[in-house]
Structures are given as C-alpha cells and as structure tokens.
CSV table of N, CA, C and O in Angstrom, one decimal:
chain,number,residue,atom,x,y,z
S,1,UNK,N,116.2,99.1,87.1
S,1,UNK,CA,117.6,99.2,86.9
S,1,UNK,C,117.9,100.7,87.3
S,1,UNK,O,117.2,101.6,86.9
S,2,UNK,N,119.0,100.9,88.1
S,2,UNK,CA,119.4,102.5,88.3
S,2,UNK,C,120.9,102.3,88.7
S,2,UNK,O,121.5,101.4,89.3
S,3,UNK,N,121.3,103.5,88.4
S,3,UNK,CA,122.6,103.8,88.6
S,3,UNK,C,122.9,104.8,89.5
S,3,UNK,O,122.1,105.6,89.8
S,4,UNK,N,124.0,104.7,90.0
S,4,UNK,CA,124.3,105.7,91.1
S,4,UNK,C,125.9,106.3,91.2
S,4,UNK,O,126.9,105.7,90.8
S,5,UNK,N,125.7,107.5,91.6
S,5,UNK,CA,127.4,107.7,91.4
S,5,UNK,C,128.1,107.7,89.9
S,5,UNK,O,129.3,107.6,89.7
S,6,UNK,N,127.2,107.8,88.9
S,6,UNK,CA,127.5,108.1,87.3
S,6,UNK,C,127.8,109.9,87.3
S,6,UNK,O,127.4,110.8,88.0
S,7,UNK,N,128.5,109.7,86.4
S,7,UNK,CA,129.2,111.2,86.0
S,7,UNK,C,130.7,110.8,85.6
S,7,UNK,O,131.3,109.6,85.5
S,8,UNK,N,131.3,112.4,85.2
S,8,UNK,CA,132.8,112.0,85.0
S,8,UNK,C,133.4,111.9,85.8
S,8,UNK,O,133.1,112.3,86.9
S,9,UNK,N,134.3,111.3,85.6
S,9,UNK,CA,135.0,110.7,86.7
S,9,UNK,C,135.3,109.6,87.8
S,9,UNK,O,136.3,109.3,88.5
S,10,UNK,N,133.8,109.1,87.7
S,10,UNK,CA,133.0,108.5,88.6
S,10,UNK,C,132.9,106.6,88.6
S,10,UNK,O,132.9,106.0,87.5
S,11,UNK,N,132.8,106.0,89.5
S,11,UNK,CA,132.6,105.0,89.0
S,11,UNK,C,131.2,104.8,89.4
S,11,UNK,O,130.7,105.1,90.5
S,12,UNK,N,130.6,104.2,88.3
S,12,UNK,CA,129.5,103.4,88.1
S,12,UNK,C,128.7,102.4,88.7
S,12,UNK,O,128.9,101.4,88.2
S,13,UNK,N,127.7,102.2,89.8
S,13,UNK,CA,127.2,101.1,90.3
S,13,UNK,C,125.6,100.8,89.8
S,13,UNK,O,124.5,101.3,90.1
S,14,UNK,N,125.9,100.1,89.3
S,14,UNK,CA,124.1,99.2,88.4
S,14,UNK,C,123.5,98.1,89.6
S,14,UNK,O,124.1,97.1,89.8
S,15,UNK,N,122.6,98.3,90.1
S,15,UNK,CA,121.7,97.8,90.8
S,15,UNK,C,120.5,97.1,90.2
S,15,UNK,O,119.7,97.7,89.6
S,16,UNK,N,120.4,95.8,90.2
S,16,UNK,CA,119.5,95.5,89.9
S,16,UNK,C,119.1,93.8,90.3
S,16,UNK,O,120.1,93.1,90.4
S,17,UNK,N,118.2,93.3,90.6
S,17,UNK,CA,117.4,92.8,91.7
S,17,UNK,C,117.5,91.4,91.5
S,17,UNK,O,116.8,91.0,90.6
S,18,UNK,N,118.0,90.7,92.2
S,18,UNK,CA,118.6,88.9,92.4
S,18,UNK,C,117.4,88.1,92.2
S,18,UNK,O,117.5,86.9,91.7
S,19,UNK,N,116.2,88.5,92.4
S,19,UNK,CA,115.0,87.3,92.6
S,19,UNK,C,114.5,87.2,90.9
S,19,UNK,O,114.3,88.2,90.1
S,20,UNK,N,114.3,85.9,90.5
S,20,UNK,CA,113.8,85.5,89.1
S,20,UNK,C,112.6,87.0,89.0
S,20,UNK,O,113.0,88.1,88.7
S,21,UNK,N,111.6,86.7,89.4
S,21,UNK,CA,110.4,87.5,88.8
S,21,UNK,C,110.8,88.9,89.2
S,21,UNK,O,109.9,89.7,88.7
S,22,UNK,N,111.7,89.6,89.9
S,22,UNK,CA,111.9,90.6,89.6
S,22,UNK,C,112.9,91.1,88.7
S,22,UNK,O,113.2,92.3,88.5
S,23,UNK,N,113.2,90.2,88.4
S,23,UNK,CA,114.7,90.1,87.2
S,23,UNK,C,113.4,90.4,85.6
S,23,UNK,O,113.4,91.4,84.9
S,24,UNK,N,112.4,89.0,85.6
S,24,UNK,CA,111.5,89.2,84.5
S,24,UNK,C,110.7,90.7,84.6
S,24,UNK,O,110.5,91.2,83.5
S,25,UNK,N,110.5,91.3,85.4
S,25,UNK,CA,109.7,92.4,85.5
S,25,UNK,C,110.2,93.1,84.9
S,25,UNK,O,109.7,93.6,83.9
S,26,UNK,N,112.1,93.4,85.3
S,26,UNK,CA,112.6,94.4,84.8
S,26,UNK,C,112.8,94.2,83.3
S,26,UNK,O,112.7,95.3,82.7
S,27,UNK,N,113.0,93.0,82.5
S,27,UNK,CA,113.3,92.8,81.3
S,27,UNK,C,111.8,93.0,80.4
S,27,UNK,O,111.7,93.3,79.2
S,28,UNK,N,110.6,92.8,81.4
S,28,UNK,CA,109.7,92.7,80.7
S,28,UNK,C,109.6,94.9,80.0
S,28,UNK,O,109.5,95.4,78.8
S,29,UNK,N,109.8,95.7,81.6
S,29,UNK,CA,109.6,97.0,81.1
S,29,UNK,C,110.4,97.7,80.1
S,29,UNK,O,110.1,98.7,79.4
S,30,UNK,N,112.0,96.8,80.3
S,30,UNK,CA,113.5,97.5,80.0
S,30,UNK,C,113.9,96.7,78.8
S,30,UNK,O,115.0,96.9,78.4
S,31,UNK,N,113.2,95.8,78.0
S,31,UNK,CA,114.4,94.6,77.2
S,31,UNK,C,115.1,93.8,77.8
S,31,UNK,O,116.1,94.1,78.5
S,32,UNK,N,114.8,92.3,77.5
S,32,UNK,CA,115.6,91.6,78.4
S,32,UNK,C,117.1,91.7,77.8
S,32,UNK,O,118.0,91.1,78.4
S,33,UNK,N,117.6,92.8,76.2
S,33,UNK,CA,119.0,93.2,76.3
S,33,UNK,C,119.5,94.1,77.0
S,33,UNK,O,120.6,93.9,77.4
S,34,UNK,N,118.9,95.0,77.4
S,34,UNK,CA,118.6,95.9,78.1
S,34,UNK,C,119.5,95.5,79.6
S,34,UNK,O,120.6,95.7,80.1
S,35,UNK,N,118.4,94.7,80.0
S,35,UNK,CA,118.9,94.3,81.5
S,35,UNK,C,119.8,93.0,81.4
S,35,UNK,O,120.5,92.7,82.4
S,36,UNK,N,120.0,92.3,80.4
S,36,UNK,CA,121.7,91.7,80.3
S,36,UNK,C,122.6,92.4,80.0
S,36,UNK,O,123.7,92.0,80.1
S,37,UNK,N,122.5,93.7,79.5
S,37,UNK,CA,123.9,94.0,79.3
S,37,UNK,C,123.8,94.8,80.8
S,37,UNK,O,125.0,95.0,81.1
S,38,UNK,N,123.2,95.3,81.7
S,38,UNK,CA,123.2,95.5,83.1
S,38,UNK,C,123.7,94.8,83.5
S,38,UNK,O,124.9,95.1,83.7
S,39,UNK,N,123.3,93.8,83.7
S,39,UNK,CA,124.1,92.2,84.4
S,39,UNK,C,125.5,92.2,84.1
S,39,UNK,O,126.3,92.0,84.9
S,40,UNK,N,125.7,92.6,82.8
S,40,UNK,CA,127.2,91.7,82.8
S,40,UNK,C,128.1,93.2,83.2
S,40,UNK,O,129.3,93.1,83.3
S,41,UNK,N,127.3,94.4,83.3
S,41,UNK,CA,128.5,95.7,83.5
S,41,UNK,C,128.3,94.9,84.9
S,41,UNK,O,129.2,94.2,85.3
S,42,UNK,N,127.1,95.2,85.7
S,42,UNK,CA,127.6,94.9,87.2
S,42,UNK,C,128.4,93.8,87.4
S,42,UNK,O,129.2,93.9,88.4
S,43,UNK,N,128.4,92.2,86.6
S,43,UNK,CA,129.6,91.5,86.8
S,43,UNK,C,130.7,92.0,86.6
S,43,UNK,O,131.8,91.8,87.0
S,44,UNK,N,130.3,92.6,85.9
S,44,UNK,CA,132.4,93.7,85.5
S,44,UNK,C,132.8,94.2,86.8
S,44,UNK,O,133.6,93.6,87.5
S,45,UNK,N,132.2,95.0,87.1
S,45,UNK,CA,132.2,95.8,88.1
S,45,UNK,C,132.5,95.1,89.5
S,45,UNK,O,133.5,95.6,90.0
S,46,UNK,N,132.0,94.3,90.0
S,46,UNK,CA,131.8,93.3,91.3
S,46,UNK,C,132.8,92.2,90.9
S,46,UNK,O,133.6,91.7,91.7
S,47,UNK,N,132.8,91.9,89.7
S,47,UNK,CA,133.9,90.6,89.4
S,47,UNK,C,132.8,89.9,89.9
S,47,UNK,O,132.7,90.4,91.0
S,48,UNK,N,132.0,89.0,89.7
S,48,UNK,CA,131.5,88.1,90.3
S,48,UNK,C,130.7,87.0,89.5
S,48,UNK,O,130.6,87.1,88.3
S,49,UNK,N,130.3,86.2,89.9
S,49,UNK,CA,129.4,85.1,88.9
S,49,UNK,C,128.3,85.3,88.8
S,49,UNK,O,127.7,84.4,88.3
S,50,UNK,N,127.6,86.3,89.3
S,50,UNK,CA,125.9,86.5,89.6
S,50,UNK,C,125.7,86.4,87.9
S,50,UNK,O,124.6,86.0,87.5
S,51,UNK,N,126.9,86.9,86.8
S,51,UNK,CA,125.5,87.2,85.3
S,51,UNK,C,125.2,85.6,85.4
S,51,UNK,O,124.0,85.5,85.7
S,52,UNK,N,125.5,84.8,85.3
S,52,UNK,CA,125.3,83.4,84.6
S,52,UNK,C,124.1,82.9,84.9
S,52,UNK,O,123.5,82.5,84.0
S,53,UNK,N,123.5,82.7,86.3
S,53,UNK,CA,122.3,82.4,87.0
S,53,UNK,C,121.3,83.5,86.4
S,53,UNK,O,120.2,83.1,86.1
S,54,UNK,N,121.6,84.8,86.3
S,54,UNK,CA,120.4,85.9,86.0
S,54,UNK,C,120.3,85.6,84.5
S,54,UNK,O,119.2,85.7,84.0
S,55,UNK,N,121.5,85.4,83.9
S,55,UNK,CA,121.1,85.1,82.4
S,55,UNK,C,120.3,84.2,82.0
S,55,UNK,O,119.6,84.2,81.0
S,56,UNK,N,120.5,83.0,83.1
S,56,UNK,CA,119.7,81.8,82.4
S,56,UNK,C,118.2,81.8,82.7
S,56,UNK,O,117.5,81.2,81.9
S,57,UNK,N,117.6,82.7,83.9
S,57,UNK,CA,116.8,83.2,84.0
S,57,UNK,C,116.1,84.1,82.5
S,57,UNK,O,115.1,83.9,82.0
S,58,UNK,N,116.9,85.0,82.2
S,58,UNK,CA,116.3,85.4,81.3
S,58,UNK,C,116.3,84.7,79.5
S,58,UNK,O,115.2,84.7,78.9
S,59,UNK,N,117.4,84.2,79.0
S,59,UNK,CA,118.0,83.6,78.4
S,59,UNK,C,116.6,83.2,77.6
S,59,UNK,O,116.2,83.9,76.6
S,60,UNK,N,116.1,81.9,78.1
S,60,UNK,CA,115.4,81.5,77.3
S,60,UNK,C,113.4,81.9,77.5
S,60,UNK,O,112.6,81.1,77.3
S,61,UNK,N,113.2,83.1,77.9
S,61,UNK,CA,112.4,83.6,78.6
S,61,UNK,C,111.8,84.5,77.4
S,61,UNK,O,112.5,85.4,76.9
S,62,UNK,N,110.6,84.1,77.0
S,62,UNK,CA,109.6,84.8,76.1
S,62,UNK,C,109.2,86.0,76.9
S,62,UNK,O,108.7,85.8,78.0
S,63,UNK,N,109.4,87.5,76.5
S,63,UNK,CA,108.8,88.3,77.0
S,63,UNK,C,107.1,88.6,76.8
S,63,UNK,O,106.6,88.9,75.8
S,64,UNK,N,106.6,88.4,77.6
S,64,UNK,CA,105.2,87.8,77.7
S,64,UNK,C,104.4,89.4,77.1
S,64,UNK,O,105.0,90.4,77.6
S,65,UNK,N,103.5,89.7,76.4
S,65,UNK,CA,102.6,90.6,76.1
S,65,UNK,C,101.1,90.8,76.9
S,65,UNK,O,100.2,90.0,76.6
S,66,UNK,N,101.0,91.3,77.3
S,66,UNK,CA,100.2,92.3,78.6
S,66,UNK,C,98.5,91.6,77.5
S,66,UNK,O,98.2,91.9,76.4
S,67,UNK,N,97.9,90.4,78.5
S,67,UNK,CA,96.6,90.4,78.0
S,67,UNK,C,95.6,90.8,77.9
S,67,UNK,O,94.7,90.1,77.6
S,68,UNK,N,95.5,92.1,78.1
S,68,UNK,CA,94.3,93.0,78.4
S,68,UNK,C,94.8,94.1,77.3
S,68,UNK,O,95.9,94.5,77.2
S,69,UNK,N,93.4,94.5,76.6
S,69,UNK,CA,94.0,95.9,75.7
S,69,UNK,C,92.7,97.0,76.5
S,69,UNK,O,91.8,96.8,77.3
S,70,UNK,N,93.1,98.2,75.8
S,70,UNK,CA,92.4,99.5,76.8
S,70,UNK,C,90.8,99.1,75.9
S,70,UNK,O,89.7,99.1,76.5
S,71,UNK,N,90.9,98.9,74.8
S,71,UNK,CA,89.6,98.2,74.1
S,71,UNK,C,89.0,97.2,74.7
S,71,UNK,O,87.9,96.9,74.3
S,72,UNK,N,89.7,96.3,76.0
S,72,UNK,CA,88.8,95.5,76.3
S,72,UNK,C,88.2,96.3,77.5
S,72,UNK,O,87.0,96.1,77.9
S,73,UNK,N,88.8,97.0,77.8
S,73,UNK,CA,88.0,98.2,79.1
S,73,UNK,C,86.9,98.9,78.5
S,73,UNK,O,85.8,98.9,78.9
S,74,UNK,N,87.4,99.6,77.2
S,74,UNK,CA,86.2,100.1,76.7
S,74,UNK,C,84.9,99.5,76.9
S,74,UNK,O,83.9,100.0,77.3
S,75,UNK,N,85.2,98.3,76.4
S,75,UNK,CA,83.9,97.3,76.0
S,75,UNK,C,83.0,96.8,77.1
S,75,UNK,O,82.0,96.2,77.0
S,76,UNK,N,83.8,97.5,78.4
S,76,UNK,CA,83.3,97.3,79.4
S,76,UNK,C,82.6,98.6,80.2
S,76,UNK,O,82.2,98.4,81.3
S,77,UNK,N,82.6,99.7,79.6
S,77,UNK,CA,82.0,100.7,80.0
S,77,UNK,C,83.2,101.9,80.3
S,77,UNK,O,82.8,103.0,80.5
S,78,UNK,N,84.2,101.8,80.2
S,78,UNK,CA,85.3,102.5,80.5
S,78,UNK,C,85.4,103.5,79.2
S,78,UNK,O,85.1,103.0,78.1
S,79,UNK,N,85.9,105.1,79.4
S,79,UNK,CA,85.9,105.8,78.5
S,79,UNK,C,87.4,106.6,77.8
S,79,UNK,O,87.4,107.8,78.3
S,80,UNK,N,87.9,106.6,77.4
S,80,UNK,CA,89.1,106.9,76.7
S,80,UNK,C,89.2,107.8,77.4
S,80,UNK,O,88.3,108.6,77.7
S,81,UNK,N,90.8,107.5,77.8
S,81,UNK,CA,91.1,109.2,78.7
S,81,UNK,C,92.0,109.0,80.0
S,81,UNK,O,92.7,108.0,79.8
S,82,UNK,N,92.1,109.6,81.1
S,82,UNK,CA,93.0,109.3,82.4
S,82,UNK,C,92.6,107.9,82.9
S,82,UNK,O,93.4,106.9,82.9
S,83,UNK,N,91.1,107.8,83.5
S,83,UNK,CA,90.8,107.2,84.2
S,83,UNK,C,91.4,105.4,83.4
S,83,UNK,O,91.7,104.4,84.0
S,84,UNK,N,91.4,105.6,82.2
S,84,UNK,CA,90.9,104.1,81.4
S,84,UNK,C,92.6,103.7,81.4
S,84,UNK,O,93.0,102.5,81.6
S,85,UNK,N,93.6,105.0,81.1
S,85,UNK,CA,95.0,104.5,81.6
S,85,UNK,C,95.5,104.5,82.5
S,85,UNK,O,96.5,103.8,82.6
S,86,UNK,N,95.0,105.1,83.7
S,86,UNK,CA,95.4,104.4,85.2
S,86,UNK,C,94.9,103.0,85.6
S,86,UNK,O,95.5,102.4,86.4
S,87,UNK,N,93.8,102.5,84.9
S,87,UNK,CA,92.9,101.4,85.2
S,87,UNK,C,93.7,100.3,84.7
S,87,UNK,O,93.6,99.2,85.2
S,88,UNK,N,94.6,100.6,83.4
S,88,UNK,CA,95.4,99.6,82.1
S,88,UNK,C,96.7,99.3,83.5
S,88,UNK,O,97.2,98.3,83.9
S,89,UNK,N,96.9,100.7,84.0
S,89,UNK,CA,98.3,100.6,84.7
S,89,UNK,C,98.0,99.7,85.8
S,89,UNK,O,98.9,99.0,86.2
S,90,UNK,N,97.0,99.8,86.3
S,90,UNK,CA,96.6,99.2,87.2
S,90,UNK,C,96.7,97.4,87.7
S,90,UNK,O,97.0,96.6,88.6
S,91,UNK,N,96.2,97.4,86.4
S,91,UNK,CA,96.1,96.1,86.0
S,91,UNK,C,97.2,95.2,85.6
S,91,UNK,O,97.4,94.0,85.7
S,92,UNK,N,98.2,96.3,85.0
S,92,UNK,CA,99.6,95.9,84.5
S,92,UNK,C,100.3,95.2,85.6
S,92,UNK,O,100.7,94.1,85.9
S,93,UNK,N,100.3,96.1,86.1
S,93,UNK,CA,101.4,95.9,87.8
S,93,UNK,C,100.7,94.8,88.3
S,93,UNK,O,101.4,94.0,89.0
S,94,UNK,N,99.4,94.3,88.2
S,94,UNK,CA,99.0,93.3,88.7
S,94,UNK,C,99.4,91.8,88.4
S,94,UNK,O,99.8,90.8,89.1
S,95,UNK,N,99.1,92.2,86.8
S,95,UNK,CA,100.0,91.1,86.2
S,95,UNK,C,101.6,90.8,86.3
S,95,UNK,O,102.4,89.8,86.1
S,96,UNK,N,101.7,91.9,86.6
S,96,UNK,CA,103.6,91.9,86.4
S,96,UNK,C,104.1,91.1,88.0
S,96,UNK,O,104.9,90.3,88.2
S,97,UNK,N,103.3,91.8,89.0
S,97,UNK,CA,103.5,91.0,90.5
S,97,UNK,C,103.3,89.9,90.2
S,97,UNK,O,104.2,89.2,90.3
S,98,UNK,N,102.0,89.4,89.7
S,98,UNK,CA,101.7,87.8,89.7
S,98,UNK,C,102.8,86.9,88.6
S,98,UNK,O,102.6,86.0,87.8
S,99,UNK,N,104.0,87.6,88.7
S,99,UNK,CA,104.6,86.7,87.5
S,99,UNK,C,104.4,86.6,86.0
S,99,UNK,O,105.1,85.9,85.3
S,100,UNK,N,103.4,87.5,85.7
S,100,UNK,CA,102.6,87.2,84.3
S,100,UNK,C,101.7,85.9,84.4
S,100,UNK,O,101.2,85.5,83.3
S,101,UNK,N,101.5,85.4,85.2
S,101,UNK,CA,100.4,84.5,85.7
S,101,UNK,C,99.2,84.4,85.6
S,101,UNK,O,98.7,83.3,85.3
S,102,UNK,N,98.3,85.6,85.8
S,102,UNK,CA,97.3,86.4,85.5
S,102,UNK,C,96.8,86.0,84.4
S,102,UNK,O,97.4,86.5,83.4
S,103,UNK,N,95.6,85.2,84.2
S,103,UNK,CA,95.1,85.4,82.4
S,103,UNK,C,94.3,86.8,82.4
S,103,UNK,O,94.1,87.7,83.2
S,104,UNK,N,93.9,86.5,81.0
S,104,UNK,CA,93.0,87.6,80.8
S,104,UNK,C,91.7,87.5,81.4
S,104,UNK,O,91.1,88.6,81.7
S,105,UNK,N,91.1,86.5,81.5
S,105,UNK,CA,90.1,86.3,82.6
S,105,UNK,C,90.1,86.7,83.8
S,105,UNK,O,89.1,87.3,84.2
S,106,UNK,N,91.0,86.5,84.4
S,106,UNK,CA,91.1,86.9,85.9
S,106,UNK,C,91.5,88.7,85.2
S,106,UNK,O,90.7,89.4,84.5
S,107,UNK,N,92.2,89.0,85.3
S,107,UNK,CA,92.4,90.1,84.9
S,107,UNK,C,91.1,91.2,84.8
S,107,UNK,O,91.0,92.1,85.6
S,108,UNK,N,90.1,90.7,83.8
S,108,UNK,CA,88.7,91.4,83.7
S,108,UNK,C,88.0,91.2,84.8
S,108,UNK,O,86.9,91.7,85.1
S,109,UNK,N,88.6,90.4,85.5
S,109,UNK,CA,87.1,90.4,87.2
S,109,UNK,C,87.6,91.7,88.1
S,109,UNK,O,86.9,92.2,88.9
S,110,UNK,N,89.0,92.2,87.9
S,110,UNK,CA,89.3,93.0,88.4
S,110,UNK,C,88.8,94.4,88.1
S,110,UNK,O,89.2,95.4,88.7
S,111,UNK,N,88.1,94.4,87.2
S,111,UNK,CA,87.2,95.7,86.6
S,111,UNK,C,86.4,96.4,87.6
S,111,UNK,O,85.7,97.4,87.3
C-alpha cells in the first residue's frame, strides 16, 4: 500500500495491487482492515467499482499464520540472532509468494 502526492493541500492517490494474492499479501502484512479501508478511499477517489471484487476477495479470507516459528530453526541448528531472522524472513516471503500454500513441511526442506 503507498501513497503518493499526500500533504496539505494535496490530493491523495492509494495504489494498491488488482491480483487476489497480491491483494492477500498485502492484508496478510497490513490488516485486511487496513487494506479495505484502502480500497474503498481509492474507490472514492477513482469513483469506480474495483472495492466490491477486492473486497470479496478479502471478505471472507482467514488471515493465515506464518507456519514456521524461529524455534523450529533453532531446533535445527540455527542460532538466535541476524542470521536466524533473515532465514525466518526468508522463508516468509516464500510462503507469502506461494499464496500461503507452503506447509510447514515444505517450508523446513528449505533449511
């Protein structure tokens, strides 16, 4: 989600991204209230019908919880510290590309 051309005076343009799973990405990092009430300023804004389709996308959409904890890296030889939260981050983005798709199985072969 980003804004552009905000300030006084200014009008406001909220950008934010047409395709389902990148719609879920952003609700997963931002709140999916978060990024509806995005939606419906940029339908303000544009006048247009896009909130209705992006809402229903999110609407009835369980914000899914990241299956991997930094404890299961530990357990795997990883040591508290930079390396073990770049590795979490790592893994995140992976899951988040794949849709949330990714079990936690797959997930640990990527170790």
């Amino acid at each position: 989600m980003s804004a552009t051309g905000c300030g006084r005076g200014r009008r406001c343009q909220i950008c934010l991204p047409d395709d389902a799973n990148a719609l879920r990405a952003l609700a997963y990092r931002h709140s999916k209230g978060a990024v509806i009430d995005g939606l419906k300023v940029q339908a303000a804004l544009r006048r247009s019908d896009e909130l209705g389709a992006a809402e229903a996308i999110l609407s009835g959409w369980p914000v899914p919880v990241l299956p991997i904890k930094g404890a299961d890296l530990m357990a795997r030889g990883f040591e508290k510290g930079p390396a073990l939260g770049a590795k979490l981050k790592e893994l995140e983005a992976a899951w988040v590309a794949s849709d949330f798709k990714m079990s936690r199985e797959v997930l640990l072969t990527m170790l």
